Amino acid sequence: MRHWKLTSLLLALLTATPAMAIGTHAEGWMVVKKLTKLESQGIIFDSYEGEFIATTYKSDEDCSEDDYECYTPVDKTVKFSIRPENKEVIEFLQNNKDSSFLIQYRIHRIENLGLKEDFEILKAVAPGGDQASPAPSMTVDKTGSRQFTFRGKFLQLDDQGTIVKTYEGLYMDEKTGKVHPFSVTNDGMAKHIYDVMKTGKTVYIGVSDAIVTGFRKSDYDIYSVNENEPGDIQ
């Protein structure tokens, strides 16, 4: 009886407050191809708004998943805000307008009165060995029955901020030039990928292809990252 009451209470809370289910925000790291706009706005205090170009894909593209033909990378424009007190990020962007760089961001799902845009840049860095020192390799449990490995780069990964913790991202295959969404269900692997992104390195990526995604958005789950050689796919 007690367990039934606890379950009923949890369901009632989730129904009454949808934000608890979807999360108040998502947070992660993303590769920026180019900054296209940055301007100061505000009367009482300066706020900074802008736009940048990043890589995405069209989910309705006519391509064969089985033959690994998906997806062709396309550009997307992202509008963002920066808090006026975040002077380090503002200065970095002003000095790197024509360069590719890496940002840490937060996407607010509940309106934030201090920001014009839902997308907030928290930090910006030039990828390199001085930004992080990840281990040469990392492997976690596989979640699917089929595995494959390739050499590529991580372009984006964020914590969805939901009750059921999942990370969603985008990678680019070095050989095919294609991009594909992926999921991470292991906190340690997610942190490792963040560190690899900070270095800007191309690595061998092991993917476990699951038939059932569960709470994930993608059926591709990263189980191995290796700088020097393909991971175990047995």
XYZ file of N, CA and C in Angstrom:
702
model
N 0.835 -1.204 0.000
C 0.000 0.000 0.000
C 0.872 1.257 0.000
N 1.940 1.221 0.803
C 2.835 2.369 0.888
C 3.510 2.637 -0.453
N 3.981 1.557 -1.119
C 4.639 1.720 -2.410
C 3.673 2.292 -3.441
N 2.398 1.856 -3.374
C 1.403 2.357 -4.322
C 1.195 3.856 -4.139
N 1.179 4.314 -2.861
C 0.988 5.732 -2.579
C 2.170 6.558 -3.091
N 3.389 6.043 -2.908
C 4.572 6.760 -3.381
C 4.572 6.874 -4.896
N 4.187 5.780 -5.567
C 4.123 5.797 -7.025
C 3.076 6.787 -7.509
N 1.913 6.800 -6.855
C 0.836 7.711 -7.233
C 1.258 9.162 -7.042
N 1.991 9.429 -5.947
C 2.460 10.782 -5.679
C 3.434 11.245 -6.749
N 4.356 10.373 -7.149
C 5.326 10.718 -8.177
C 4.637 11.016 -9.497
N 3.674 10.170 -9.879
C 2.941 10.390 -11.123
C 2.171 11.699 -11.082
N 1.608 12.021 -9.939
C 0.853 13.265 -9.800
C 1.756 14.480 -9.962
N 2.962 14.401 -9.399
C 3.905 15.505 -9.515
C 4.347 15.716 -10.954
N 4.617 14.608 -11.647
C 5.045 14.705 -13.034
C 3.943 15.259 -13.915
N 2.696 14.890 -13.623
C 1.568 15.371 -14.404
C 1.307 16.844 -14.131
N 1.452 17.238 -12.876
C 1.160 18.619 -12.504
C 2.249 19.580 -12.937
N 3.506 19.109 -13.004
C 4.620 19.972 -13.363
C 5.424 19.336 -14.476
N 5.042 19.572 -15.741
C 5.740 18.968 -16.873
C 7.218 19.295 -16.906
N 7.619 20.446 -16.358
C 9.031 20.832 -16.390
C 9.905 19.832 -15.670
N 9.342 19.146 -14.660
C 10.116 18.134 -13.942
C 10.465 16.974 -14.857
N 9.568 16.676 -15.794
C 9.796 15.552 -16.693
C 10.768 15.915 -17.806
N 10.622 17.132 -18.374
C 11.469 17.515 -19.501
C 12.755 18.183 -19.039
N 12.800 18.602 -17.768
C 13.974 19.294 -17.266
C 13.865 20.795 -17.476
N 14.473 21.566 -16.585
C 14.426 23.019 -16.706
C 15.429 23.542 -17.717
N 16.461 22.753 -18.013
C 17.448 23.176 -19.000
C 18.294 21.986 -19.455
N 18.911 22.159 -20.626
C 19.914 21.214 -21.107
C 21.253 21.933 -21.083
N 22.331 21.190 -20.861
C 23.643 21.821 -20.771
C 24.702 20.918 -21.382
N 25.623 21.512 -22.151
C 26.660 20.703 -22.773
C 27.690 21.536 -23.510
N 28.374 20.867 -24.459
C 29.433 21.497 -25.247
C 29.139 21.316 -26.730
N 29.564 22.290 -27.531
C 29.284 22.270 -28.966
C 30.416 22.953 -29.733
N 30.715 22.425 -30.925
C 31.685 23.054 -31.815
C 30.988 24.149 -32.619
N 31.520 25.349 -32.573
C 31.013 26.471 -33.362
C 31.874 26.607 -34.612
N 31.230 26.643 -35.782
C 31.977 26.786 -37.030
C 32.435 28.230 -37.240
N 31.525 29.166 -36.935
C 31.853 30.575 -37.148
C 30.864 31.466 -36.409
N 31.383 32.511 -35.795
C 30.544 33.533 -35.172
C 30.147 34.539 -36.247
N 28.859 34.802 -36.392
C 28.396 35.709 -37.449
C 27.850 37.033 -36.922
N 27.560 37.086 -35.611
C 26.986 38.320 -35.072
C 27.228 38.390 -33.571
N 27.632 39.552 -33.098
C 27.784 39.793 -31.662
C 27.579 41.278 -31.422
N 26.595 41.628 -30.608
C 26.316 43.031 -30.368
C 25.874 43.256 -28.931
N 26.136 44.464 -28.468
C 25.746 44.862 -27.118
C 24.380 45.521 -27.164
N 23.517 45.123 -26.236
C 22.182 45.697 -26.160
C 21.878 46.067 -24.718
N 20.867 46.909 -24.533
C 20.468 47.275 -23.178
C 20.647 48.748 -22.907
N 19.820 49.272 -22.022
C 19.862 50.685 -21.658
C 20.538 50.869 -20.300
N 20.064 50.129 -19.305
C 20.621 50.254 -17.956
C 21.955 49.525 -17.850
N 22.036 48.318 -18.443
C 23.289 47.563 -18.435
C 23.437 46.883 -19.789
N 24.666 46.541 -20.116
C 24.939 45.908 -21.403
C 24.639 44.420 -21.345
N 23.841 43.955 -22.279
C 23.680 42.519 -22.482
C 24.215 42.222 -23.871
N 24.666 41.010 -24.070
C 25.249 40.657 -25.356
C 24.419 39.568 -26.019
N 24.079 39.818 -27.275
C 23.312 38.870 -28.078
C 24.084 38.617 -29.362
N 23.864 37.459 -29.962
C 24.557 37.177 -31.206
C 24.039 35.949 -31.910
N 24.750 35.574 -32.966
C 24.407 34.395 -33.754
C 25.693 33.686 -34.172
N 25.629 32.362 -34.240
C 26.757 31.600 -34.761
C 26.246 30.461 -35.637
N 27.164 29.886 -36.402
C 26.835 28.763 -37.280
C 27.401 27.484 -36.682
N 26.578 26.449 -36.611
C 26.995 25.131 -36.136
C 26.494 24.075 -37.116
N 26.889 22.837 -36.883
C 26.521 21.738 -37.777
C 25.312 20.986 -37.246
N 24.394 20.648 -38.152
C 23.257 19.811 -37.809
C 22.955 18.899 -38.997
N 21.749 18.342 -39.059
C 21.357 17.457 -40.148
C 19.844 17.526 -40.302
N 19.349 16.990 -41.412
C 17.906 16.920 -41.638
C 17.450 15.488 -41.390
N 16.626 15.305 -40.378
C 16.200 13.957 -39.994
C 15.356 13.277 -41.065
N 14.774 14.065 -41.983
C 13.945 13.484 -43.042
C 14.728 13.248 -44.332
N 16.065 13.323 -44.257
C 16.888 13.086 -45.443
C 16.664 11.673 -45.979
N 16.574 11.553 -47.294
C 16.378 10.256 -47.944
C 17.730 9.552 -48.052
N 18.054 8.745 -47.053
C 19.334 8.048 -47.028
C 19.165 6.720 -46.307
N 20.124 5.814 -46.522
C 20.038 4.469 -45.959
C 20.825 4.373 -44.654
N 20.119 4.164 -43.541
C 20.779 3.949 -42.255
C 21.590 2.660 -42.271
N 21.038 1.619 -42.894
C 21.708 0.316 -42.913
C 23.049 0.372 -43.631
N 23.157 1.257 -44.634
C 24.404 1.386 -45.388
C 25.271 2.539 -44.875
N 24.910 3.077 -43.731
C 25.665 4.161 -43.088
C 25.809 5.388 -43.995
N 24.733 5.717 -44.715
C 24.751 6.863 -45.618
C 24.192 8.135 -44.972
N 23.697 8.041 -43.765
C 23.060 9.188 -43.096
C 24.040 9.818 -42.090
N 24.070 11.123 -41.974
C 23.317 12.164 -42.655
C 24.292 13.174 -43.234
N 23.850 13.915 -44.252
C 24.675 14.975 -44.815
C 24.677 16.170 -43.867
N 25.847 16.677 -43.487
C 25.876 17.820 -42.563
C 25.343 19.089 -43.222
N 24.577 19.851 -42.477
C 24.073 21.144 -42.941
C 24.324 22.183 -41.850
N 24.403 23.430 -42.272
C 24.624 24.518 -41.319
C 23.311 24.948 -40.669
N 23.405 25.343 -39.420
C 22.265 25.960 -38.745
C 22.741 27.218 -38.032
N 21.874 28.211 -37.967
C 22.177 29.446 -37.256
C 21.546 29.401 -35.872
N 22.349 29.650 -34.866
C 21.879 29.620 -33.481
C 21.966 31.024 -32.891
N 20.859 31.510 -32.356
C 20.843 32.795 -31.662
C 21.163 32.557 -30.186
N 21.966 33.427 -29.601
C 22.395 33.206 -28.224
C 22.425 34.501 -27.420
N 22.515 34.338 -26.116
C 22.710 35.450 -25.186
C 23.897 35.151 -24.284
N 24.520 36.206 -23.783
C 25.597 36.089 -22.797
C 25.294 37.057 -21.660
N 25.408 36.587 -20.440
C 25.185 37.480 -19.299
C 26.270 38.559 -19.273
N 25.904 39.799 -18.968
C 26.870 40.906 -19.023
C 28.069 40.717 -18.104
N 27.888 39.973 -17.011
C 29.012 39.763 -16.088
C 30.006 38.714 -16.597
N 29.633 37.988 -17.658
C 30.514 36.946 -18.201
C 31.492 37.573 -19.192
N 32.344 38.435 -18.694
C 33.226 39.237 -19.544
C 34.278 38.394 -20.269
N 34.686 37.289 -19.654
C 35.707 36.441 -20.281
C 35.201 35.858 -21.595
N 33.946 35.401 -21.612
C 33.361 34.853 -22.837
C 33.179 35.948 -23.877
N 32.692 37.106 -23.453
C 32.478 38.221 -24.379
C 33.783 38.606 -25.066
N 34.841 38.712 -24.289
C 36.148 39.079 -24.847
C 36.662 38.000 -25.794
N 36.476 36.724 -25.432
C 36.931 35.636 -26.299
C 36.223 35.707 -27.650
N 34.916 35.888 -27.644
C 34.167 35.942 -28.898
C 34.579 37.143 -29.738
N 34.805 38.267 -29.106
C 35.231 39.456 -29.839
C 36.568 39.239 -30.536
N 37.418 38.410 -29.942
C 38.755 38.169 -30.492
C 38.823 36.964 -31.426
N 37.715 36.221 -31.559
C 37.741 34.994 -32.376
C 36.552 34.916 -33.330
N 36.206 36.042 -33.924
C 35.025 36.109 -34.783
C 35.145 35.243 -36.032
N 36.344 35.066 -36.538
C 36.529 34.323 -37.784
C 37.084 32.919 -37.566
N 37.036 32.437 -36.336
C 37.619 31.131 -36.021
C 36.556 30.137 -35.578
N 36.904 28.856 -35.700
C 36.078 27.804 -35.114
C 36.528 27.619 -33.668
N 35.578 27.391 -32.776
C 35.921 27.219 -31.369
C 34.862 26.364 -30.683
N 35.059 26.143 -29.403
C 34.177 25.269 -28.625
C 33.472 26.092 -27.551
N 32.180 25.819 -27.363
C 31.447 26.536 -26.322
C 30.774 25.560 -25.359
N 30.673 25.998 -24.118
C 29.798 25.339 -23.154
C 28.521 26.165 -23.106
N 27.374 25.514 -23.153
C 26.118 26.246 -23.271
C 25.045 25.669 -22.352
N 23.989 26.468 -22.189
C 22.809 26.026 -21.450
C 21.577 26.462 -22.237
N 20.654 25.536 -22.456
C 19.399 25.853 -23.126
C 18.300 25.880 -22.070
N 17.756 27.055 -21.834
C 16.724 27.224 -20.811
C 15.360 26.838 -21.373
N 14.682 25.920 -20.708
C 13.345 25.526 -21.138
C 12.262 26.321 -20.409
N 12.657 27.005 -19.358
C 11.763 27.906 -18.644
C 12.310 29.317 -18.828
N 11.440 30.276 -19.133
C 11.870 31.632 -19.461
C 12.776 32.209 -18.386
N 13.904 32.759 -18.834
C 14.851 33.401 -17.933
C 14.779 34.908 -18.156
N 14.371 35.651 -17.146
C 14.142 37.084 -17.303
C 15.416 37.854 -17.622
N 16.572 37.307 -17.298
C 17.818 38.016 -17.544
C 18.395 37.800 -18.929
N 17.750 36.976 -19.749
C 18.279 36.643 -21.068
C 17.227 36.853 -22.151
N 17.674 37.315 -23.297
C 16.765 37.485 -24.432
C 16.510 36.159 -25.121
N 17.547 35.337 -25.255
C 17.441 34.051 -25.942
C 17.467 32.896 -24.941
N 16.891 31.766 -25.333
C 16.914 30.561 -24.499
C 18.308 29.938 -24.440
N 19.104 30.174 -25.490
C 20.433 29.582 -25.605
C 21.452 30.533 -24.981
N 22.084 30.091 -23.903
C 23.069 30.913 -23.198
C 24.461 30.302 -23.321
N 25.443 31.105 -23.718
C 26.836 30.648 -23.753
C 27.459 30.882 -22.380
N 27.992 29.813 -21.801
C 28.602 29.879 -20.473
C 30.116 30.039 -20.533
N 30.727 29.410 -21.544
C 32.181 29.411 -21.660
C 32.552 29.203 -23.119
N 33.695 29.738 -23.527
C 34.185 29.555 -24.893
C 35.695 29.364 -24.849
N 36.183 28.352 -25.580
C 37.613 28.043 -25.574
C 38.064 27.633 -26.969
N 39.349 27.785 -27.217
C 39.968 27.237 -28.421
C 40.429 25.823 -28.086
N 39.932 24.789 -28.784
C 40.310 23.413 -28.462
C 41.821 23.210 -28.542
N 42.347 22.409 -27.621
C 43.772 22.140 -27.622
C 44.167 21.291 -26.435
N 45.391 20.830 -26.448
C 45.880 19.960 -25.391
C 45.938 20.612 -24.027
N 45.908 21.946 -23.995
C 45.957 22.647 -22.713
C 44.589 22.749 -22.050
N 43.533 22.344 -22.748
C 42.177 22.460 -22.208
C 41.751 21.245 -21.382
N 42.288 20.074 -21.708
C 41.932 18.843 -20.990
C 42.961 17.768 -21.288
N 43.016 16.749 -20.415
C 43.947 15.630 -20.600
C 43.210 14.310 -20.399
N 42.349 13.941 -21.354
C 41.613 12.682 -21.202
C 42.529 11.477 -21.341
N 42.130 10.359 -20.748
C 42.876 9.111 -20.903
C 42.885 8.712 -22.379
N 43.915 7.976 -22.835
C 43.986 7.581 -24.249
C 42.788 6.772 -24.717
N 42.142 6.053 -23.799
C 40.989 5.244 -24.202
C 40.032 5.068 -23.033
N 38.773 4.789 -23.385
C 37.768 4.483 -22.370
C 36.715 3.581 -22.991
N 36.323 2.554 -22.262
C 35.308 1.613 -22.727
C 34.313 1.346 -21.608
N 33.032 1.307 -21.969
C 31.972 0.997 -21.002
C 31.130 -0.144 -21.566
N 30.140 -0.582 -20.824
C 29.287 -1.685 -21.268
C 28.514 -1.312 -22.533
N 28.349 -2.300 -23.400
C 27.563 -2.119 -24.623
C 26.081 -2.265 -24.295
N 25.251 -1.465 -24.958
C 23.809 -1.521 -24.707
C 23.037 -2.143 -25.859
N 23.714 -2.466 -26.958
C 23.049 -3.055 -28.120
C 23.710 -4.341 -28.551
N 23.070 -5.034 -29.494
C 23.586 -6.324 -29.954
C 24.511 -6.189 -31.156
N 24.547 -5.012 -31.781
C 25.397 -4.805 -32.954
C 26.329 -3.634 -32.694
N 27.620 -3.826 -33.024
C 28.598 -2.770 -32.795
C 29.366 -2.454 -34.072
N 29.828 -1.224 -34.167
C 30.740 -0.849 -35.243
C 31.628 0.276 -34.731
N 32.741 0.491 -35.408
C 33.689 1.510 -34.977
C 34.179 2.299 -36.182
N 34.553 3.537 -35.975
C 35.011 4.408 -37.055
C 35.879 5.506 -36.440
N 36.511 6.285 -37.288
C 37.328 7.401 -36.821
C 36.568 8.699 -37.095
N 36.483 9.535 -36.082
C 35.716 10.753 -36.277
C 35.876 11.740 -35.136
N 34.997 12.747 -35.150
C 35.026 13.808 -34.144
C 33.650 13.995 -33.531
N 33.651 14.406 -32.277
C 32.408 14.760 -31.605
C 32.140 16.250 -31.832
N 30.941 16.571 -32.293
C 30.576 17.954 -32.574
C 29.706 18.571 -31.487
N 28.981 17.736 -30.768
C 28.069 18.254 -29.750
C 27.687 17.143 -28.782
N 27.499 17.512 -27.525
C 26.966 16.587 -26.525
C 26.378 17.406 -25.394
N 25.143 17.082 -25.007
C 24.567 17.780 -23.864
C 23.758 16.855 -22.974
N 23.749 17.218 -21.705
C 22.936 16.560 -20.692
C 21.527 17.115 -20.835
N 20.554 16.238 -21.081
C 19.197 16.693 -21.351
C 18.501 17.274 -20.125
N 19.057 17.044 -18.934
C 18.503 17.629 -17.724
C 17.193 17.018 -17.282
N 16.946 15.781 -17.673
C 15.691 15.116 -17.330
C 15.871 14.201 -16.123
N 14.759 13.694 -15.606
C 14.804 12.776 -14.465
C 15.574 11.513 -14.835
N 15.264 10.958 -16.009
C 16.019 9.821 -16.529
C 17.215 10.396 -17.275
N 18.400 10.283 -16.707
C 19.569 10.998 -17.210
C 20.072 10.401 -18.518
N 20.036 11.203 -19.577
C 20.605 10.807 -20.857
C 21.369 11.989 -21.442
N 22.356 11.663 -22.243
C 23.118 12.667 -22.977
C 22.870 12.433 -24.462
N 22.694 13.509 -25.211
C 22.462 13.402 -26.644
C 23.496 14.245 -27.374
N 23.984 13.738 -28.523
C 25.025 14.465 -29.226
C 25.031 14.225 -30.716
N 26.098 14.718 -31.350
C 26.273 14.595 -32.799
C 27.750 14.361 -33.078
N 28.054 13.380 -33.935
C 29.440 13.137 -34.327
C 29.580 13.228 -35.836
N 30.833 13.362 -36.307
C 31.121 13.354 -37.743
C 32.101 12.236 -38.050
N 31.762 11.405 -39.035
C 32.621 10.324 -39.492
C 33.692 10.915 -40.410
N 34.967 10.706 -40.075
C 36.069 11.288 -40.842
C 36.104 10.771 -42.277
N 35.819 9.486 -42.483
C 35.913 8.879 -43.808
C 34.775 9.296 -44.729
N 33.553 9.269 -44.235
C 32.387 9.553 -45.079
C 31.986 11.024 -45.076
N 32.408 11.757 -44.057
C 31.990 13.146 -43.942
C 30.558 13.306 -43.471
N 29.927 12.195 -43.095
C 28.541 12.224 -42.637
C 28.486 12.495 -41.134
N 27.336 12.999 -40.691
C 27.118 13.204 -39.259
C 25.958 12.333 -38.809
N 25.927 12.028 -37.503
C 24.848 11.181 -36.992
C 24.621 11.487 -35.513
N 23.366 11.521 -35.090
C 23.090 11.714 -33.664
C 23.459 10.470 -32.869
N 23.803 10.660 -31.617
C 24.125 9.531 -30.752
C 23.676 9.840 -29.333
N 23.643 8.802 -28.514
C 23.300 8.944 -27.103
C 24.430 8.396 -26.243
N 24.487 8.852 -25.019
C 25.414 8.318 -24.021
C 24.612 8.055 -22.757
N 24.736 6.855 -22.227
C 23.978 6.486 -21.029
C 24.880 6.277 -19.814
N 26.155 6.592 -19.974
C 27.125 6.425 -18.893
C 27.729 7.789 -18.560
N 27.605 8.226 -17.308
C 28.111 9.542 -16.908
C 29.612 9.682 -17.134
N 30.361 8.619 -16.828
C 31.802 8.663 -17.004
C 32.197 8.832 -18.459
N 31.493 8.141 -19.357
C 31.774 8.271 -20.783
C 31.429 9.675 -21.272
N 30.338 10.233 -20.779
C 29.956 11.591 -21.174
C 31.045 12.591 -20.795
N 31.555 12.485 -19.581
C 32.626 13.385 -19.140
C 33.874 13.192 -19.991
N 34.172 11.933 -20.345
C 35.339 11.650 -21.177
C 35.183 12.306 -22.550
N 33.998 12.218 -23.129
C 33.752 12.826 -24.441
C 33.894 14.340 -24.363
N 33.402 14.941 -23.290
C 33.580 16.383 -23.114
C 35.060 16.744 -23.141
N 35.880 15.969 -22.442
C 37.316 16.244 -22.398
C 37.962 16.047 -23.766
N 37.529 15.019 -24.494
C 38.057 14.791 -25.845
C 37.693 15.965 -26.750
N 36.474 16.459 -26.634
C 36.048 17.616 -27.430
C 36.926 18.829 -27.141
N 37.297 19.012 -25.899
C 38.121 20.165 -25.522
C 39.503 20.103 -26.157
N 39.991 18.896 -26.441
C 41.300 18.758 -27.084
C 41.220 18.963 -28.592
N 40.026 18.790 -29.170
C 39.857 18.915 -30.613
C 40.349 17.716 -31.397
N 40.620 16.607 -30.724
C 41.209 15.445 -31.384
C 40.195 14.622 -32.173
N 40.696 13.987 -33.232
C 39.954 12.961 -33.956
C 40.281 11.624 -33.306
N 39.268 10.805 -33.024
C 39.474 9.562 -32.277
C 38.680 8.425 -32.908
N 38.995 7.198 -32.484
C 38.190 6.035 -32.872
C 36.987 5.956 -31.932
N 35.820 5.838 -32.529
C 34.569 5.849 -31.764
C 33.852 4.519 -31.945
N 33.538 3.855 -30.840
C 32.799 2.597 -30.884
C 31.333 2.842 -30.579
N 30.463 2.354 -31.465
C 29.022 2.568 -31.327
C 28.314 1.240 -31.126
N 27.421 1.204 -30.165
C 26.555 0.051 -29.935
C 25.167 0.414 -30.456
N 24.688 -0.357 -31.422
C 23.414 -0.069 -32.091
C 22.310 -0.895 -31.443
N 21.410 -0.230 -30.741
C 20.331 -0.914 -30.031
C 19.041 -0.879 -30.835
N 18.258 -1.940 -30.736
C 16.969 -1.999 -31.425
C 15.953 -1.116 -30.707
N 15.987 -1.133 -29.387
C 15.063 -0.338 -28.581
C 15.844 0.794 -27.922
N 15.395 2.033 -28.104
C 16.120 3.178 -27.560
C 15.783 3.454 -26.108
N 14.592 3.063 -25.653
C 14.186 3.374 -24.284
C 13.985 4.868 -24.115
N 14.679 5.452 -23.140
C 14.547 6.882 -22.884
C 15.495 7.716 -23.740
N 16.327 7.081 -24.531
C 17.268 7.810 -25.375
C 16.580 8.311 -26.634
N 17.180 9.339 -27.251
C 16.650 9.848 -28.513
C 17.226 9.087 -29.699
N 18.402 8.497 -29.524
C 19.074 7.796 -30.614
C 19.290 6.332 -30.259
N 19.334 5.480 -31.282
C 19.643 4.072 -31.042
C 21.150 3.816 -31.095
N 21.953 4.857 -31.352
C 23.409 4.750 -31.342
C 23.928 5.186 -29.973
N 24.536 4.251 -29.247
C 25.069 4.531 -27.914
C 26.590 4.375 -27.958
N 27.330 5.382 -27.509
C 28.795 5.321 -27.530
C 29.298 4.457 -26.375
N 30.076 3.417 -26.716
C 30.618 2.554 -25.666
C 32.143 2.599 -25.604
N 32.805 3.152 -26.649
C 34.267 3.150 -26.673
C 34.801 4.405 -27.360
N 35.838 4.991 -26.773
C 36.568 6.104 -27.379
C 38.048 5.802 -27.214
N 38.794 5.802 -28.333
C 40.195 5.406 -28.295
C 40.999 6.293 -29.238
N 42.074 6.862 -28.748
C 42.898 7.749 -29.570
C 43.704 7.000 -30.620
N 44.134 5.780 -30.316
C 45.151 5.120 -31.129
C 44.668 3.973 -32.000
N 43.586 3.299 -31.614
C 43.142 2.137 -32.372
C 41.655 1.896 -32.147
N 41.018 1.162 -33.070
C 39.589 0.860 -32.899
C 39.352 0.067 -31.628
N 38.211 0.314 -30.993
C 37.868 -0.409 -29.777
C 37.388 -1.812 -30.066
N 37.218 -2.592 -29.031
C 36.726 -3.967 -29.138
C 35.287 -3.970 -29.632
N 35.000 -4.702 -30.715
C 33.637 -4.769 -31.242
C 33.086 -6.182 -31.156
N 33.706 -7.011 -30.350
C 33.224 -8.383 -30.202
C 31.936 -8.409 -29.400
